Coordinates of C-alpha atoms in Angstrom, one line a residue:
M1 CA 19.5 18.1 36.7
A2 CA 19.2 19.4 33.6
S3 CA 15.3 20.0 32.1
W4 CA 14.3 17.4 29.4
G5 CA 14.4 20.3 27.0
S6 CA 18.2 21.4 27.4
R7 CA 19.2 17.5 26.9
A8 CA 17.1 16.9 24.1
K9 CA 20.0 18.1 21.4
E10 CA 22.8 16.2 23.8
I11 CA 20.4 13.2 23.8
Q12 CA 20.1 13.4 19.7
Q13 CA 23.7 13.4 19.2
W14 CA 24.5 10.7 21.6
E15 CA 22.0 8.8 19.1
A16 CA 23.7 9.9 16.0
Q17 CA 27.0 9.0 18.0
N18 CA 26.0 5.5 19.1
S19 CA 23.9 4.4 16.0
D20 CA 24.9 2.5 12.9
I21 CA 21.7 2.7 11.5
V22 CA 18.7 4.9 12.5
F23 CA 15.0 3.5 11.4
G24 CA 12.7 7.1 11.3
S25 CA 14.9 10.1 12.2
L26 CA 17.2 11.9 14.4
G27 CA 14.9 15.0 13.9
T28 CA 17.7 17.0 11.7
P29 CA 19.1 16.8 8.5
E30 CA 23.0 17.7 9.7
L31 CA 22.4 14.8 12.3
N32 CA 20.7 12.3 9.6
K33 CA 23.6 12.6 7.8
Q34 CA 26.3 11.7 10.5
T35 CA 24.5 7.6 10.5
T36 CA 22.7 5.9 8.1
A37 CA 18.9 7.3 8.7
L38 CA 16.0 5.4 6.9
G39 CA 12.9 7.6 7.3
Y40 CA 9.3 6.2 7.2
M41 CA 7.3 5.2 4.7
Y42 CA 3.6 3.7 4.6
S43 CA 4.0 3.5 0.6
Q44 CA 0.8 1.3 0.4
K45 CA -1.5 3.8 2.1
L46 CA -2.5 7.6 1.9
D47 CA -4.8 9.4 5.0
C48 CA -8.5 9.3 5.1
F49 CA -7.8 13.5 6.1
A50 CA -5.2 15.0 4.0
G51 CA -1.9 15.6 4.9
E52 CA 1.5 16.8 3.9
Q53 CA 2.0 14.4 1.5
E54 CA -1.2 13.8 -0.1
A55 CA -1.3 18.0 -0.7
W56 CA 1.9 17.9 -2.4
L57 CA 0.7 14.6 -4.9
H58 CA -2.5 16.4 -5.3
R59 CA -1.1 19.7 -6.0
Q60 CA 1.5 17.8 -8.4
L61 CA -0.7 16.2 -10.4
W62 CA -3.6 19.0 -10.9
Q63 CA -0.3 21.4 -11.9
Q64 CA 0.1 18.3 -14.9
G65 CA -3.7 18.2 -15.8
I66 CA -3.8 14.3 -14.0
N67 CA -6.7 13.6 -11.9
P68 CA -4.7 12.4 -8.7
E69 CA -7.9 10.7 -8.1
H70 CA -5.1 7.9 -9.8
L71 CA -3.5 7.5 -6.4
Y72 CA -6.1 5.7 -5.1
L73 CA -7.4 2.0 -5.8
H74 CA -11.4 2.0 -5.9
A75 CA -14.1 -1.0 -5.8
A76 CA -15.2 -1.6 -9.2
Q77 CA -18.7 -2.5 -7.8
E78 CA -20.5 -1.8 -4.4
T79 CA -18.8 -3.7 -1.9
H80 CA -19.8 -4.1 1.7
L81 CA -16.8 -4.6 4.5
A82 CA -17.2 -5.9 7.4
Y83 CA -15.1 -5.3 10.5
D84 CA -15.5 -5.9 14.7
N85 CA -14.1 -2.7 15.2
L86 CA -13.3 0.9 14.1
S87 CA -10.6 3.2 14.5
A88 CA -11.5 6.7 16.2
K89 CA -10.3 8.7 12.7
A90 CA -12.5 6.4 10.7
L91 CA -15.8 6.6 12.8
Q92 CA -14.9 11.1 12.2
F93 CA -14.6 10.0 8.5
L94 CA -17.4 7.7 8.1
D95 CA -19.3 10.4 10.3
G96 CA -18.3 13.0 7.7
E97 CA -16.0 15.3 10.0
P98 CA -14.9 18.2 7.4
L99 CA -11.0 18.5 6.7
H100 CA -11.4 22.1 8.2
M101 CA -13.9 24.4 8.8
M102 CA -12.9 28.2 9.0
V103 CA -15.8 31.5 9.9
K104 CA -15.4 34.4 7.4
K105 CA -16.2 37.8 9.0
G106 CA -15.0 40.6 5.9
T107 CA -11.5 39.7 4.6
V108 CA -11.3 38.0 8.4
L109 CA -10.8 34.4 8.2
Q110 CA -10.3 32.2 11.5
T111 CA -10.6 28.6 11.7
A112 CA -14.2 27.8 12.9
R113 CA -14.5 25.5 15.8
L114 CA -17.8 23.5 17.2
P115 CA -20.0 24.9 18.8
L116 CA -20.3 27.7 17.5
T117 CA -22.5 31.1 16.9
L118 CA -22.8 32.6 13.3
S119 CA -24.0 36.3 13.3
I120 CA -25.7 37.2 10.3
D121 CA -22.5 38.9 9.0
E122 CA -20.3 35.6 9.0
E123 CA -20.1 32.9 6.6
L124 CA -18.6 29.1 7.3
I125 CA -16.5 28.0 5.0
V126 CA -16.4 24.1 5.1
V127 CA -13.4 22.5 3.5
T128 CA -12.6 19.1 2.8
S129 CA -9.8 17.2 0.8
Q130 CA -12.1 14.9 -1.3
P131 CA -16.2 16.1 -2.6
F132 CA -19.0 15.1 -1.1
L133 CA -22.5 14.6 -2.0
A134 CA -24.7 16.7 0.7
I135 CA -24.0 18.6 3.6
N136 CA -25.7 18.0 7.5
V137 CA -27.1 21.2 8.6
P138 CA -29.2 22.3 11.6
S139 CA -31.4 24.1 9.8
I140 CA -32.3 25.5 6.1
D141 CA -34.4 28.2 7.2
T142 CA -32.4 31.3 5.7
L143 CA -29.7 29.3 5.1
S144 CA -27.7 29.8 1.4
I145 CA -25.1 27.2 0.4
S146 CA -22.7 28.0 -2.6
L147 CA -19.7 26.0 -4.1
A148 CA -16.1 27.3 -4.6
K149 CA -15.6 27.3 -8.5
P150 CA -12.5 27.7 -10.3
D151 CA -11.6 29.2 -13.9
K152 CA -9.2 26.0 -14.4
I153 CA -9.4 22.9 -12.1
G154 CA -7.0 23.2 -8.9
A155 CA -6.7 26.4 -9.4
P156 CA -7.7 29.8 -6.6
I157 CA -11.5 29.9 -6.4
T158 CA -13.1 32.6 -8.7
T159 CA -16.6 32.5 -8.2
W160 CA -19.5 30.9 -5.7
Q161 CA -22.0 28.4 -7.5
S162 CA -25.4 29.1 -5.7
L163 CA -27.3 25.7 -4.8
V164 CA -31.3 26.4 -4.8
I165 CA -32.1 24.5 -2.0
D166 CA -35.5 22.7 -3.0
K167 CA -37.2 20.6 -0.1
S168 CA -37.0 17.6 -2.5
D169 CA -33.0 17.7 -2.3
V170 CA -33.3 18.0 1.8
S171 CA -34.1 14.8 4.2
S172 CA -33.7 14.1 7.8
N173 CA -29.9 12.3 8.3
S174 CA -30.8 9.4 10.8
D175 CA -26.8 8.9 11.2
A176 CA -26.3 12.6 11.8
G177 CA -28.6 13.1 14.9
S178 CA -30.9 15.6 14.2
L179 CA -29.2 17.4 11.5
L180 CA -30.8 17.7 8.1
Q181 CA -29.0 16.6 5.0
V182 CA -29.1 19.2 1.6
A183 CA -27.7 17.5 -1.7
T184 CA -25.5 19.2 -3.4
K185 CA -26.2 18.0 -6.8
K186 CA -23.7 20.1 -8.4
Q187 CA -20.2 18.7 -9.7
M188 CA -17.6 19.9 -6.8
Q189 CA -14.4 21.3 -8.4
A190 CA -11.0 21.6 -6.6
V191 CA -9.7 24.8 -5.9
T192 CA -6.5 26.0 -3.4
P193 CA -7.0 27.8 -0.4
W194 CA -7.1 31.2 -1.9
L195 CA -10.3 33.7 -1.0
G196 CA -9.0 36.5 -3.7
E197 CA -5.6 38.1 -2.2
Y198 CA -6.6 36.0 1.0
H199 CA -4.6 32.7 1.6
F200 CA -6.3 30.3 4.5
N201 CA -3.1 31.0 7.2
T202 CA -5.2 28.4 9.3
G203 CA -2.0 26.2 10.6
H204 CA -3.7 23.0 8.6
R205 CA -0.7 21.3 7.1
A206 CA -2.5 20.4 3.9
L207 CA -4.1 24.0 3.5
D208 CA -0.7 25.3 4.6
L209 CA 0.7 23.8 1.0
D210 CA -1.9 24.8 -0.9
M211 CA -4.1 21.5 -1.9
P212 CA -6.3 21.8 -3.8
V213 CA -9.5 21.0 -1.7
Y214 CA -13.2 21.5 -2.2
M215 CA -15.2 23.8 -0.4
A216 CA -18.8 25.0 0.2
R217 CA -19.8 28.3 1.8
L218 CA -22.9 28.6 4.5
S219 CA -24.6 31.8 5.8
W220 CA -27.5 32.4 7.3
S221 CA -30.0 35.3 7.4
T222 CA -30.4 35.0 11.2
P223 CA -28.3 34.0 13.7
Q224 CA -27.4 30.4 14.1
T225 CA -26.3 28.1 16.9
I226 CA -24.3 25.1 15.0
D227 CA -23.7 22.6 17.9
A228 CA -23.2 19.8 14.6
L229 CA -22.1 20.0 10.9
S230 CA -21.2 17.0 8.8
V231 CA -20.7 16.3 4.9
D232 CA -21.7 12.6 2.9
Y233 CA -18.6 11.5 1.6
G234 CA -20.7 9.0 -0.3
L235 CA -20.3 5.6 2.3
R236 CA -22.9 3.6 3.6
Q237 CA -22.1 2.5 7.2
E238 CA -24.9 0.1 8.2
A239 CA -24.4 -2.8 11.1
K240 CA -20.9 -3.6 11.7
H241 CA -20.4 -3.3 8.0
V242 CA -19.6 -0.3 5.8
V243 CA -20.8 -0.2 1.8
I244 CA -18.9 1.5 -0.7
P245 CA -20.4 2.4 -3.8
G246 CA -18.2 0.6 -7.2
W247 CA -16.1 2.8 -9.5
D248 CA -15.3 2.5 -13.0
W249 CA -13.1 4.5 -15.1
R250 CA -14.3 3.3 -18.3
N251 CA -17.9 5.0 -17.4
D252 CA -16.2 8.4 -16.8
A253 CA -15.9 9.8 -20.7
N254 CA -14.2 13.1 -19.8
G255 CA -12.0 11.4 -17.3
D256 CA -12.4 14.4 -14.3
G257 CA -13.9 11.5 -12.0
Y258 CA -17.1 12.7 -11.7
L259 CA -20.3 11.0 -13.6
D260 CA -22.5 14.0 -15.0
D261 CA -26.0 13.1 -15.7
N262 CA -25.6 11.5 -19.1
E263 CA -22.4 9.9 -18.0
Y264 CA -24.3 7.8 -15.6
R265 CA -27.3 6.7 -17.6
Q266 CA -24.6 5.7 -20.0
R267 CA -22.7 3.2 -17.7
T268 CA -20.5 0.5 -19.3
N269 CA -20.6 -1.1 -15.8
S270 CA -23.8 -0.5 -14.3
K271 CA -22.2 -2.1 -11.0
A272 CA -20.6 0.8 -10.6
Q273 CA -22.7 3.1 -8.5
A274 CA -20.4 6.2 -7.3
R275 CA -20.7 9.9 -8.9
Y276 CA -17.3 10.5 -7.8
A277 CA -14.5 8.4 -7.8
S278 CA -13.0 9.5 -4.4
Q279 CA -16.3 7.6 -3.3
A280 CA -15.1 4.4 -3.9
R281 CA -11.4 4.7 -2.7
L282 CA -10.8 1.8 -0.8
I283 CA -10.4 1.8 3.2
P284 CA -9.1 -1.0 4.9
I285 CA -12.0 -0.7 7.2
G286 CA -11.8 -2.1 10.7
N287 CA -8.0 -3.1 10.3
M288 CA -6.1 0.6 10.9
W289 CA -4.0 1.8 13.6
P290 CA -5.8 3.7 16.6
G291 CA -6.1 7.5 15.2
T292 CA -5.9 7.0 11.6
C293 CA -8.1 6.3 8.6
W294 CA -6.6 5.2 5.4
Q295 CA -6.7 4.5 1.6
R296 CA -4.9 2.2 -0.7
T297 CA -2.9 3.9 -2.8
N298 CA -2.6 2.8 -6.6
F299 CA 0.3 1.5 -7.9
S300 CA -0.7 0.9 -11.7
H301 CA -1.0 4.5 -13.0
P302 CA 2.5 5.6 -14.0
S303 CA 1.8 9.5 -13.5
A304 CA 0.5 8.7 -10.1
N305 CA 3.7 6.3 -9.8
Q306 CA 6.1 9.2 -11.0
A307 CA 4.7 12.0 -8.3
H308 CA 4.6 9.6 -5.4
I309 CA 8.7 9.1 -6.5
D310 CA 9.1 12.8 -6.3
W311 CA 7.6 13.4 -3.4
Y312 CA 10.1 10.6 -1.7
K313 CA 13.4 12.4 -3.3
Y314 CA 11.8 15.6 -2.1
D315 CA 11.1 14.8 1.4
W316 CA 14.6 12.1 1.7
H317 CA 16.5 15.0 0.2
R318 CA 14.9 18.1 3.0
Q319 CA 15.5 15.5 5.9
G320 CA 18.9 14.3 4.8
L321 CA 17.4 10.6 4.7
S322 CA 19.3 7.3 3.0
G323 CA 16.3 6.2 2.2
A324 CA 12.9 4.6 4.5
Y325 CA 11.5 1.8 5.7
N326 CA 8.0 0.8 4.9
D327 CA 5.6 -0.2 7.5
D328 CA 2.9 -2.9 7.9
M329 CA 4.3 -4.7 5.0
A330 CA 1.6 -7.4 5.6
K331 CA -0.9 -5.3 5.0
L332 CA -1.9 -5.7 1.5
L333 CA -5.4 -6.6 -0.1
G334 CA -5.8 -9.8 2.1
S335 CA -8.4 -10.9 4.2
N336 CA -6.0 -9.7 7.1
Q337 CA -7.4 -6.3 5.5
Y338 CA -10.5 -6.8 4.0
Q339 CA -13.4 -8.8 5.3
V340 CA -16.1 -9.0 2.0
L341 CA -19.7 -9.4 2.5
E342 CA -20.6 -8.2 -1.0
G343 CA -18.6 -7.4 -4.3
G344 CA -15.3 -7.2 -3.5
A345 CA -14.2 -6.5 -7.2
I346 CA -10.7 -3.9 -7.9
A347 CA -11.1 -1.1 -10.7
E348 CA -7.3 -1.3 -10.9
L349 CA -6.2 -4.6 -10.7
P350 CA -7.6 -8.3 -11.1
G351 CA -8.6 -10.6 -8.5
K352 CA -11.1 -9.9 -5.5
L353 CA -10.6 -7.5 -2.4
G354 CA -9.9 -10.0 0.2
T355 CA -8.1 -12.8 -1.5
N356 CA -4.5 -14.0 -1.7
E357 CA -4.6 -13.6 -5.7
A358 CA -5.7 -9.9 -5.4
A359 CA -3.3 -9.3 -2.4
L360 CA -0.6 -11.2 -4.7
N361 CA -1.0 -8.9 -8.2
Y362 CA -1.4 -5.4 -5.8
A363 CA 2.7 -6.8 -4.1
G364 CA 4.2 -7.5 -7.5
Q365 CA 2.6 -3.8 -8.4
M366 CA 4.2 -2.6 -4.9
A367 CA 7.3 -4.5 -5.9
S368 CA 7.5 -2.7 -9.5
F369 CA 7.3 1.0 -7.7
L370 CA 9.6 0.5 -5.3
S371 CA 12.3 -1.0 -8.2
Q372 CA 11.4 2.5 -9.9
L373 CA 11.9 4.9 -6.7
K374 CA 15.2 2.9 -6.1
E375 CA 16.3 3.2 -9.8
S376 CA 15.3 6.7 -9.7
I377 CA 17.2 7.7 -6.8
P378 CA 20.8 6.4 -6.3
N379 CA 22.0 4.9 -3.5
T380 CA 19.0 4.4 -1.8
Q381 CA 18.3 1.8 0.9
L382 CA 14.8 0.1 1.0
A383 CA 13.6 -1.3 4.0
A384 CA 10.8 -3.5 5.3
N385 CA 9.1 -3.8 8.7
I386 CA 7.9 -7.3 8.8
S387 CA 8.4 -8.2 12.2
E388 CA 7.6 -11.9 12.5
L389 CA 6.6 -12.4 9.0
N390 CA 8.5 -15.1 7.5
L391 CA 8.7 -14.4 3.8
W392 CA 8.5 -18.3 2.3
R393 CA 5.7 -18.9 4.5
Y394 CA 3.8 -15.8 3.6
P395 CA 1.4 -16.7 0.4
Q396 CA 0.8 -12.9 -0.7
W397 CA 4.3 -11.7 -0.9
T398 CA 6.5 -12.2 -4.3
P399 CA 9.9 -13.2 -4.5
E400 CA 10.1 -9.6 -6.7
L401 CA 9.0 -8.0 -3.9
R402 CA 11.7 -9.6 -1.2
D403 CA 14.2 -8.8 -3.7
V404 CA 13.3 -5.0 -3.8
F405 CA 14.4 -4.9 0.0
D406 CA 18.1 -4.2 1.3
V407 CA 17.4 -4.4 5.3
W408 CA 14.4 -6.0 6.8
L409 CA 13.5 -4.4 10.3
R410 CA 12.6 -7.2 12.8
E411 CA 10.2 -5.7 15.4
H412 CA 9.5 -6.9 18.7
Y413 CA 11.5 -10.3 17.0
L414 CA 13.5 -12.0 20.0
Y415 CA 11.5 -11.4 23.5
A416 CA 13.1 -12.6 27.1
A417 CA 10.2 -15.3 27.3
M418 CA 10.7 -17.2 23.7
G419 CA 10.8 -20.8 24.0
T420 CA 13.2 -22.7 21.9
D421 CA 10.5 -23.8 19.4
A422 CA 10.0 -20.2 18.2
L423 CA 14.0 -20.0 18.0
R424 CA 14.4 -22.9 15.9
Q425 CA 11.6 -21.8 13.5
R426 CA 13.7 -18.2 12.9
W427 CA 16.0 -19.7 9.7
E428 CA 14.3 -17.3 7.2
H429 CA 16.6 -14.4 9.0
F430 CA 19.5 -16.3 7.9
A431 CA 18.0 -17.1 4.8
L432 CA 17.5 -13.2 4.1
S433 CA 21.0 -12.6 5.3
A434 CA 22.7 -15.9 3.0
M435 CA 20.9 -13.2 0.4
G436 CA 23.1 -10.2 1.5
D437 CA 20.5 -8.2 3.1
E438 CA 20.8 -6.0 6.7
S439 CA 18.4 -6.7 9.6
L440 CA 17.5 -4.6 12.5
V441 CA 16.8 -7.7 15.1
M442 CA 15.2 -5.6 17.7
T443 CA 14.6 -7.5 21.5
T444 CA 11.5 -6.6 23.2
T445 CA 11.1 -7.2 27.1
R446 CA 7.1 -8.0 26.8
F447 CA 6.4 -11.0 28.3
G448 CA 9.0 -11.0 30.7
R449 CA 9.8 -10.4 34.5
S450 CA 9.6 -6.8 33.5
E451 CA 6.3 -7.0 32.2
V452 CA 4.8 -8.2 35.8
N453 CA 7.4 -6.5 37.9
I454 CA 7.4 -3.0 36.3
S455 CA 9.4 -1.3 39.3
D456 CA 11.9 -4.0 39.7
E457 CA 15.4 -2.9 38.4
K458 CA 16.4 -6.2 38.5
A459 CA 13.8 -7.5 36.7
W460 CA 14.4 -5.0 33.4
Q461 CA 18.2 -5.6 33.5
Q462 CA 17.3 -9.3 33.3
D463 CA 15.6 -9.1 30.4
I464 CA 17.3 -6.8 28.7
A465 CA 20.5 -8.6 28.7
T466 CA 18.8 -12.0 27.9
G467 CA 17.8 -9.9 25.0
L468 CA 21.2 -9.3 24.1
A469 CA 22.3 -12.8 24.3
L470 CA 19.3 -13.8 22.4
Y471 CA 20.3 -11.0 19.4
Y472 CA 24.0 -12.3 19.3
L473 CA 22.2 -16.2 18.6
F474 CA 21.5 -14.0 15.0
H475 CA 24.3 -11.7 14.8
I476 CA 26.4 -11.4 11.4
P477 CA 28.7 -8.9 11.0
K478 CA 28.3 -6.0 8.7
Q479 CA 24.7 -7.3 8.0
T480 CA 22.9 -6.9 11.1
H481 CA 22.0 -4.1 13.9
Y482 CA 21.1 -4.4 17.2
H483 CA 18.2 -2.3 19.1
S484 CA 16.7 -3.3 22.7
W485 CA 13.2 -1.8 23.5
N486 CA 10.5 -2.0 25.7
Q487 CA 6.7 -3.7 25.6
T488 CA 5.5 -0.8 23.4
F489 CA 6.0 -0.2 19.7
Y490 CA 6.3 4.0 20.9
Y491 CA 10.0 4.4 19.8
G492 CA 12.4 7.3 20.2
S493 CA 14.3 9.0 23.3
E494 CA 11.4 10.8 25.1
P495 CA 11.9 10.4 28.9
T496 CA 10.9 7.3 30.9
D497 CA 7.4 7.0 33.2
N498 CA 6.7 4.4 35.5
N499 CA 5.4 2.0 33.0
N500 CA 8.1 1.6 30.6
W501 CA 11.1 1.7 33.2
Y502 CA 12.0 1.4 37.1
Q503 CA 12.1 5.2 37.6
S504 CA 10.9 7.9 35.4
G505 CA 12.7 10.7 33.6
T506 CA 15.8 9.2 31.9
A507 CA 15.9 8.7 27.7
K508 CA 14.6 5.6 26.7
N509 CA 17.5 4.9 24.3
Q510 CA 20.3 5.3 26.1
V511 CA 19.0 3.0 29.2
Y512 CA 17.6 0.1 27.1
R513 CA 20.4 0.1 25.8
P514 CA 23.3 -2.6 28.1
T515 CA 26.3 0.1 27.1
A516 CA 28.5 -1.7 30.1
I517 CA 27.7 -5.1 28.5
L518 CA 28.3 -4.2 24.6
S519 CA 31.7 -2.4 25.8
H520 CA 32.8 -6.7 25.8
N521 CA 34.3 -7.7 22.1
L522 CA 32.8 -11.2 21.9
G523 CA 34.5 -10.9 18.3
D524 CA 33.0 -12.9 15.2
P525 CA 30.5 -15.9 15.4
I526 CA 32.4 -19.4 14.8
N527 CA 30.1 -21.6 12.4
Q528 CA 30.9 -24.4 13.5
T529 CA 29.7 -27.3 10.9
D530 CA 29.7 -30.3 13.9
S531 CA 26.1 -28.3 15.2
S532 CA 23.7 -30.6 16.9
F533 CA 21.3 -28.0 16.3
D534 CA 18.3 -28.6 14.0
W535 CA 15.8 -26.1 12.5
L536 CA 12.3 -26.4 12.7
T537 CA 9.4 -26.4 10.2
R538 CA 5.4 -26.5 10.1
D539 CA 5.6 -29.7 7.9
R540 CA 7.1 -32.0 5.5
A541 CA 5.4 -29.7 2.6
E542 CA 7.1 -26.5 3.7
L543 CA 10.7 -28.4 4.5
K544 CA 10.4 -29.7 0.6
Q545 CA 9.8 -25.9 -0.1
V546 CA 12.7 -24.5 1.8
E547 CA 14.8 -27.6 2.4
P548 CA 17.5 -25.6 0.5
L549 CA 17.4 -23.0 2.0
L550 CA 18.1 -24.1 5.3
E551 CA 21.6 -25.4 4.1
T552 CA 22.3 -21.8 3.8
A553 CA 20.9 -20.8 7.2
A554 CA 23.7 -22.7 9.1
P555 CA 24.2 -20.3 12.3
G556 CA 26.4 -22.6 14.9
W557 CA 23.9 -22.9 17.3
F558 CA 24.4 -25.9 19.8
W559 CA 22.3 -27.7 22.6
L560 CA 24.9 -27.6 25.4
T561 CA 23.7 -31.1 26.1
D562 CA 24.7 -34.4 23.6
S563 CA 21.4 -35.3 23.7
P564 CA 18.7 -32.6 24.6
W565 CA 15.8 -35.0 23.8
Y566 CA 17.1 -36.6 26.6
W567 CA 17.5 -33.9 29.2
P568 CA 16.3 -34.1 32.9
S569 CA 14.9 -30.8 32.9
K570 CA 12.0 -29.5 30.9
Y571 CA 14.5 -26.8 30.0
K572 CA 17.3 -26.9 27.0
A573 CA 20.1 -24.2 26.7
I574 CA 21.0 -23.4 23.2
G575 CA 24.6 -22.1 22.8
R576 CA 26.6 -20.2 20.0
R577 CA 30.7 -19.8 19.8
F578 CA 32.5 -16.6 18.9
E579 CA 35.7 -15.9 18.6
R580 CA 36.3 -14.5 22.0
G581 CA 33.2 -15.9 23.6
L582 CA 30.2 -17.9 24.1
V583 CA 26.1 -16.9 24.6
V584 CA 23.8 -19.0 26.4
Y585 CA 20.0 -19.1 26.3
F586 CA 18.2 -21.4 28.9
A587 CA 14.8 -22.4 28.0
G588 CA 11.7 -24.4 27.6
D589 CA 10.4 -25.3 24.4
S590 CA 7.4 -22.9 24.2
R591 CA 6.6 -19.1 25.7
A592 CA 6.9 -18.2 29.3
D593 CA 3.9 -18.0 31.5
N594 CA 3.7 -14.8 33.3
Q595 CA 2.8 -17.1 36.4
M596 CA 6.4 -17.6 36.5
W597 CA 7.7 -14.4 37.2
R598 CA 5.2 -13.7 40.0
D599 CA 7.1 -16.4 42.0
D600 CA 10.6 -15.8 42.3
E601 CA 11.0 -18.4 44.8
A602 CA 9.9 -21.2 42.1
W603 CA 11.3 -19.9 39.3
N604 CA 14.4 -19.7 40.9
E605 CA 14.3 -23.5 41.8
E606 CA 14.0 -24.5 38.4
S607 CA 17.7 -23.0 38.0
Q608 CA 19.8 -25.3 36.6
I609 CA 23.6 -26.2 36.1
L610 CA 24.9 -26.3 32.4
R611 CA 28.3 -27.2 31.9
L612 CA 30.3 -25.5 29.1
P613 CA 32.6 -26.1 26.9
G614 CA 35.6 -24.2 27.8
Q615 CA 36.9 -22.1 30.9
Y616 CA 33.9 -18.5 30.5
Q617 CA 33.9 -15.4 32.5
R618 CA 30.4 -14.1 32.4
V619 CA 29.6 -10.9 31.5
N620 CA 27.4 -9.1 34.3
W621 CA 25.2 -5.7 33.9
D622 CA 27.3 -3.3 35.3
G623 CA 30.1 -4.7 32.9
S624 CA 32.3 -6.2 35.4
L625 CA 33.2 -10.1 35.2
A626 CA 32.4 -13.2 36.9
P627 CA 34.7 -15.7 38.2
K628 CA 36.2 -18.0 35.3
S629 CA 34.0 -21.3 35.2
D630 CA 32.9 -24.2 32.9
Q631 CA 29.9 -23.9 34.4
I632 CA 26.9 -21.8 34.7
K633 CA 23.7 -21.8 36.4
L634 CA 21.0 -20.4 35.1
R635 CA 16.9 -19.7 35.7
P636 CA 14.7 -20.8 32.5
Y637 CA 14.3 -18.1 29.8
E638 CA 17.3 -16.5 31.0
G639 CA 20.1 -15.9 28.5
A640 CA 24.2 -15.2 29.6
I641 CA 26.8 -13.7 27.4
L642 CA 30.3 -15.1 28.6
I643 CA 33.9 -14.2 27.6
M644 CA 37.2 -16.2 27.2
E645 CA 39.5 -15.8 30.0
S646 CA 42.1 -14.7 27.9
E647 CA 39.8 -11.7 26.8

């Protein structure tokens, strides 16, 4: 068998030829242009540890003479945010990990990794993407510290400004172990990563792209072993909460993002105590993915918005993309992101952090930004990853935000163990389609037999085939797209392993696709008007609000029994007719219990014979057809694709 590396291009080409639309990227501009490829975006966050996007944005704004701090939302007063758990990256940021460190000896610069031993002719260069208030070092004996300074902010280093280390500026930092904290007390200024004619050729993406950064140079006149070193970005971490100092742009008379002593004494808003605007950036602490640390984007500053739009123009063009999908669209400024113990005022928009008011205002600003983005880039498609989110039920979504998107990514929307009640609440899919929008409807094997019986080939096949039957219940020609996946949220065509397929070493996107079943054409769905099916809403108040939408959300589903409420089994079957076939799903009201998948005998005993509205042949996993019949035997939470005899 060919090595995986040699097969990669072949698999990518297969994906390009077998995909109507791609969410993410196929790897190269040429492949992306063969289909409709929507890249990844997360417009409502920037990273705590700067990468390529942050570097590009900061550089563009500094070159225009605009402080890039306007890219971020800030707390307007000291704000205490509670959390249950921290991501590893957020903990690193709170602990004061620098963006990068280097050792300089003469004209040679090398990346520094702790622990290290520094000789007397070597200097340690500490680099951060935002200024810091203090630096935590193992010893101040024989220590010299200087801060990088340019002639013009955002330009290369011209001088190093020495700090006079006064004992009154030194304290023991219990949060940093045995390190001593030395206050900088002087304003740090952004510099591009050049030392004279030498560029910081470090391999760090942000530095390679000349991001304006903040630097301190440390040296000791005696050899020094450094096991740990950190900086103080101005946040306080207390028991299960983080304290963010406030920032108010009215306090900053010269608009440089820093309060000198005079500005600090004369503050208009005395509750805003941050010296640097960057100290007050809003972090959704405790609500970030593992391995991430985010700071919320500000959508209220015209120049920052334009830079953000220019970034997407540049990024999408070089990748050959037709637009992008915005992830985590429920993560705005509400209580699902911020648990406010004290404070909560926001510098750039009305409303208190962690409330529906703030989230609604933020959603409106985000909608305006995304509308500008679409207007600036012709023929752009914007998608949103909303998973199971119902846009009419979610209070933090404005109609303007809903209207700006063209495509909806329904991540893990359908699964081979879902109850009929969950299906009956999915009316909003058809309401979005009635607006002319497209949807990627993702089926998942989560909660299915394969999650319990990982090594069972037939369990995987059944879950995927059932997922396809569920998809067909939602299929709308030219408006819906199908994707089949495993139990995880990590996508792509990397090789399978023993945790995500019954055998390892095959391409995920290929094996999860039921190609043989898909070779049979069901034709278009028939939206019969005499459907016995009805939608399910949470309560009368919701029904009154969405009743007009339900009239447009008519999928033609029907119960395979005339009166499902008197069906002798606790399971019921939903069907949908197509021009050349029928799809059926047999399930209980609520989700299947995993115990069902552990007992094959009991599962099989619960099977029922269902009468079909005509003669059909069931499509098997390998694409073959079962004998024609006007009835079918299905086990609980099993779906089937049926073809008319004439097909």
